[in-house]
């Protein structure tokens, strides 16, 4: 006796096109219910999100892009990206693509004239050139926009301040973020012997900015 025949004989089933169809009469006492639908994961606070994006300005110039490079990963809701983009991708699913326009107020802020400052020439490096970016002791970056004999004009606005940003975004992966490490455990991991030498501090000439 074939396996299909044994199945139909045991459960009083039917054979249609060689497929065993079980009759409910052979499963007395079994309660049937619809299987619950599996909710599709979406971008939400606390989720670890991996995305591919291209950032352009109104003049169609490409400011930044991960296309063809390693994708960008961040924790949603932790203010790792500009508010306008974070707001727009909330609720998106893996594989979904969206073009987002972010106004300055939800991006890197409006341009503030008062953030320009004139300093004496002897307070900056001698080989300074227009366009160079300096970093102050407070960690803030400033771009050199004008050099005169005795003074230098610095601009402390973010390079994208006052700009409307256009993001072409595609969500690649959504997963729960790893649990946060408690302060006690973090301190235990970073504790060093008293005689350990501290690595020298380094500073970058680039402004520290959210990405993207």
Short mmCIF file of C-alpha atoms in Angstrom, two decimals:
data_model
loop_
_atom_site.label_atom_id
_atom_site.label_comp_id
_atom_site.label_asym_id
_atom_site.label_seq_id
_atom_site.Cartn_x
_atom_site.Cartn_y
_atom_site.Cartn_z
CA UNK A 1 0.00 0.00 0.00
CA UNK A 2 1.37 3.41 -0.97
CA UNK A 3 1.95 6.16 1.63
CA UNK A 4 -0.83 8.34 0.13
CA UNK A 5 -3.26 5.39 0.26
CA UNK A 6 -2.37 4.70 3.90
CA UNK A 7 -2.99 8.36 4.74
CA UNK A 8 -6.41 8.44 3.08
CA UNK A 9 -7.42 5.12 4.61
CA UNK A 10 -6.43 6.17 8.09
CA UNK A 11 -8.12 9.53 8.03
CA UNK A 12 -10.98 8.76 5.65
CA UNK A 13 -9.63 11.33 3.27
CA UNK A 14 -10.03 11.91 -0.46
CA UNK A 15 -7.54 11.76 -3.30
CA UNK A 16 -7.63 14.62 -5.82
CA UNK A 17 -4.96 14.65 -8.51
CA UNK A 18 -2.78 12.39 -6.39
CA UNK A 19 -2.86 14.70 -3.32
CA UNK A 20 -4.26 13.44 -0.02
CA UNK A 21 -7.07 15.72 1.22
CA UNK A 22 -7.97 14.97 4.84
CA UNK A 23 -11.60 14.92 5.89
CA UNK A 24 -12.59 16.63 9.12
CA UNK A 25 -14.37 13.45 10.13
CA UNK A 26 -11.03 11.79 10.80
CA UNK A 27 -9.91 14.54 13.19
CA UNK A 28 -12.78 14.52 15.70
CA UNK A 29 -12.27 16.72 18.73
CA UNK A 30 -9.75 19.06 17.04
CA UNK A 31 -10.50 22.79 17.29
CA UNK A 32 -9.41 24.82 14.26
CA UNK A 33 -8.46 28.49 14.34
CA UNK A 34 -6.90 30.92 11.89
CA UNK A 35 -3.15 31.34 12.32
CA UNK A 36 -2.28 34.81 13.64
CA UNK A 37 -0.83 37.17 11.04
CA UNK A 38 2.86 37.97 11.51
CA UNK A 39 3.38 41.72 11.89
CA UNK A 40 5.96 43.12 9.49
CA UNK A 41 8.81 44.96 11.21
CA UNK A 42 8.91 48.71 10.57
CA UNK A 43 11.27 51.52 11.51
CA UNK A 44 10.50 52.60 15.06
CA UNK A 45 12.26 53.99 18.12
CA UNK A 46 14.88 51.65 19.50
CA UNK A 47 15.34 49.73 16.24
CA UNK A 48 18.73 49.35 14.59
CA UNK A 49 18.24 50.55 11.01
CA UNK A 50 20.54 50.07 8.03
CA UNK A 51 19.89 52.29 5.04
CA UNK A 52 21.28 53.35 1.70
CA UNK A 53 20.90 57.03 0.87
CA UNK A 54 21.93 59.85 -1.43
CA UNK A 55 21.82 63.45 -0.23
CA UNK A 56 21.41 66.21 -2.81
CA UNK A 57 20.84 69.96 -2.63
CA UNK A 58 18.33 72.06 -4.60
CA UNK A 59 20.97 72.68 -7.30
CA UNK A 60 21.09 68.87 -7.82
CA UNK A 61 24.65 68.64 -6.48
CA UNK A 62 25.31 65.40 -4.58
CA UNK A 63 26.61 66.16 -1.10
CA UNK A 64 26.86 62.63 0.23
CA UNK A 65 25.95 59.09 -0.82
CA UNK A 66 26.39 55.51 0.37
CA UNK A 67 25.45 53.97 -2.99
CA UNK A 68 28.23 51.60 -3.97
CA UNK A 69 29.73 51.92 -0.48
CA UNK A 70 29.06 50.49 2.97
CA UNK A 71 25.48 51.35 4.07
CA UNK A 72 24.73 53.63 7.02
CA UNK A 73 23.48 52.09 10.28
CA UNK A 74 22.00 53.95 13.24
CA UNK A 75 19.59 53.49 16.17
CA UNK A 76 16.24 55.10 15.43
CA UNK A 77 15.11 57.69 17.96
CA UNK A 78 18.61 58.34 19.33
CA UNK A 79 19.07 61.58 17.32
CA UNK A 80 21.86 60.07 15.19
CA UNK A 81 20.36 61.63 12.05
CA UNK A 82 18.64 64.94 11.35
CA UNK A 83 15.12 65.18 12.72
CA UNK A 84 13.39 65.64 9.35
CA UNK A 85 14.85 62.42 7.97
CA UNK A 86 14.20 60.44 11.14
CA UNK A 87 10.59 61.62 11.11
CA UNK A 88 10.13 60.67 7.44
CA UNK A 89 11.51 57.12 7.64
CA UNK A 90 9.44 56.19 10.72
CA UNK A 91 7.15 53.33 9.75
CA UNK A 92 9.08 52.33 6.63
CA UNK A 93 9.70 48.63 5.88
CA UNK A 94 12.70 46.71 4.57
CA UNK A 95 13.06 47.23 0.84
CA UNK A 96 10.95 50.38 0.85
CA UNK A 97 12.33 53.49 -0.86
CA UNK A 98 11.37 57.11 -0.34
CA UNK A 99 12.50 60.56 -1.49
CA UNK A 100 12.42 62.98 1.44
CA UNK A 101 12.68 66.77 1.38
CA UNK A 102 13.93 68.21 4.65
CA UNK A 103 13.65 71.99 5.25
CA UNK A 104 16.47 73.77 7.13
CA UNK A 105 14.47 73.96 10.36
CA UNK A 106 14.34 70.13 10.45
CA UNK A 107 17.83 69.69 9.05
CA UNK A 108 20.95 71.56 10.14
CA UNK A 109 19.14 74.73 11.13
CA UNK A 110 18.79 78.15 9.54
CA UNK A 111 21.86 80.19 8.64
CA UNK A 112 22.76 82.59 11.46
CA UNK A 113 24.82 85.67 10.56
CA UNK A 114 25.83 86.16 14.19
CA UNK A 115 27.80 82.93 14.03
CA UNK A 116 30.40 84.73 11.92
CA UNK A 117 33.35 85.96 13.91
CA UNK A 118 36.48 88.01 13.18
CA UNK A 119 39.68 87.02 14.95
CA UNK A 120 43.21 88.38 14.87
CA UNK A 121 45.54 86.85 12.30
CA UNK A 122 48.09 85.83 14.92
CA UNK A 123 45.52 83.56 16.63
CA UNK A 124 45.33 81.13 13.71
CA UNK A 125 47.94 79.04 11.85
CA UNK A 126 50.19 81.02 9.52
CA UNK A 127 49.65 78.78 6.46
CA UNK A 128 45.87 79.19 6.64
CA UNK A 129 43.82 79.29 3.42
CA UNK A 130 40.22 80.26 2.63
CA UNK A 131 37.99 77.19 2.94
CA UNK A 132 40.04 75.58 5.69
CA UNK A 133 38.17 74.29 8.74
CA UNK A 134 39.48 75.02 12.22
CA UNK A 135 38.49 73.41 15.48
CA UNK A 136 38.36 75.43 18.68
CA UNK A 137 39.11 74.29 22.21
CA UNK A 138 35.36 73.98 22.80
CA UNK A 139 35.17 71.38 20.04
CA UNK A 140 33.24 73.62 17.64
CA UNK A 141 34.33 73.87 14.03
CA UNK A 142 34.70 77.08 12.05
CA UNK A 143 35.28 77.60 8.34
CA UNK A 144 37.66 80.30 7.12
CA UNK A 145 35.75 82.48 4.66
CA UNK A 146 38.02 85.54 4.43
CA UNK A 147 41.66 86.37 5.21
CA UNK A 148 43.03 89.89 5.55
CA UNK A 149 46.40 91.22 6.62
CA UNK A 150 45.56 91.37 10.32
CA UNK A 151 42.26 89.51 10.67
CA UNK A 152 40.49 86.31 9.63
CA UNK A 153 36.72 85.91 9.23
CA UNK A 154 35.36 82.60 10.54
CA UNK A 155 31.95 81.03 9.95
CA UNK A 156 30.72 78.71 12.71
CA UNK A 157 27.47 77.71 10.96
CA UNK A 158 27.15 74.07 9.93
CA UNK A 159 28.16 73.70 6.24
CA UNK A 160 24.58 72.68 5.42
CA UNK A 161 22.87 75.31 7.59
CA UNK A 162 20.12 77.10 5.67
CA UNK A 163 20.03 74.37 3.02
CA UNK A 164 17.01 72.32 1.97
CA UNK A 165 18.09 68.68 1.96
CA UNK A 166 16.78 65.99 -0.37
CA UNK A 167 17.36 62.38 0.67
CA UNK A 168 16.77 59.39 -1.58
CA UNK A 169 16.51 56.61 1.02
CA UNK A 170 16.13 52.83 0.83
CA UNK A 171 15.77 50.71 3.98
CA UNK A 172 18.01 47.63 3.87
CA UNK A 173 17.62 46.11 7.33
CA UNK A 174 15.64 46.62 10.55
CA UNK A 175 16.55 44.77 13.73
CA UNK A 176 16.31 45.28 17.49
CA UNK A 177 19.13 47.41 18.85
CA UNK A 178 21.59 45.63 21.19
CA UNK A 179 20.85 46.17 24.91
CA UNK A 180 22.51 49.20 26.45
CA UNK A 181 25.54 48.52 28.64
CA UNK A 182 25.06 49.67 32.24
CA UNK A 183 27.46 52.41 33.49
CA UNK A 184 29.01 49.98 35.99
CA UNK A 185 29.80 47.39 33.31
CA UNK A 186 31.09 50.06 30.94
CA UNK A 187 33.39 51.42 33.66
CA UNK A 188 34.68 47.93 34.41
CA UNK A 189 35.58 47.38 30.75
CA UNK A 190 37.47 50.67 30.42
CA UNK A 191 39.34 50.49 33.73
CA UNK A 192 43.11 50.47 33.21
CA UNK A 193 46.07 49.94 35.58
CA UNK A 194 47.24 53.09 37.30
CA UNK A 195 50.57 52.98 35.42
CA UNK A 196 49.00 52.54 31.99
CA UNK A 197 50.00 55.23 29.53
CA UNK A 198 47.20 57.31 28.13
CA UNK A 199 47.09 57.59 24.34
CA UNK A 200 47.60 61.15 23.08
CA UNK A 201 44.43 62.99 22.14
CA UNK A 202 43.90 63.84 18.51
CA UNK A 203 41.58 66.33 16.90
CA UNK A 204 40.01 66.38 13.46
CA UNK A 205 39.81 69.41 11.23
CA UNK A 206 36.37 68.32 10.00
CA UNK A 207 33.24 69.56 11.78
CA UNK A 208 31.49 66.98 13.94
CA UNK A 209 28.11 66.59 12.32
CA UNK A 210 25.24 64.12 12.33
CA UNK A 211 25.25 61.68 9.47
CA UNK A 212 23.44 61.77 7.21
#
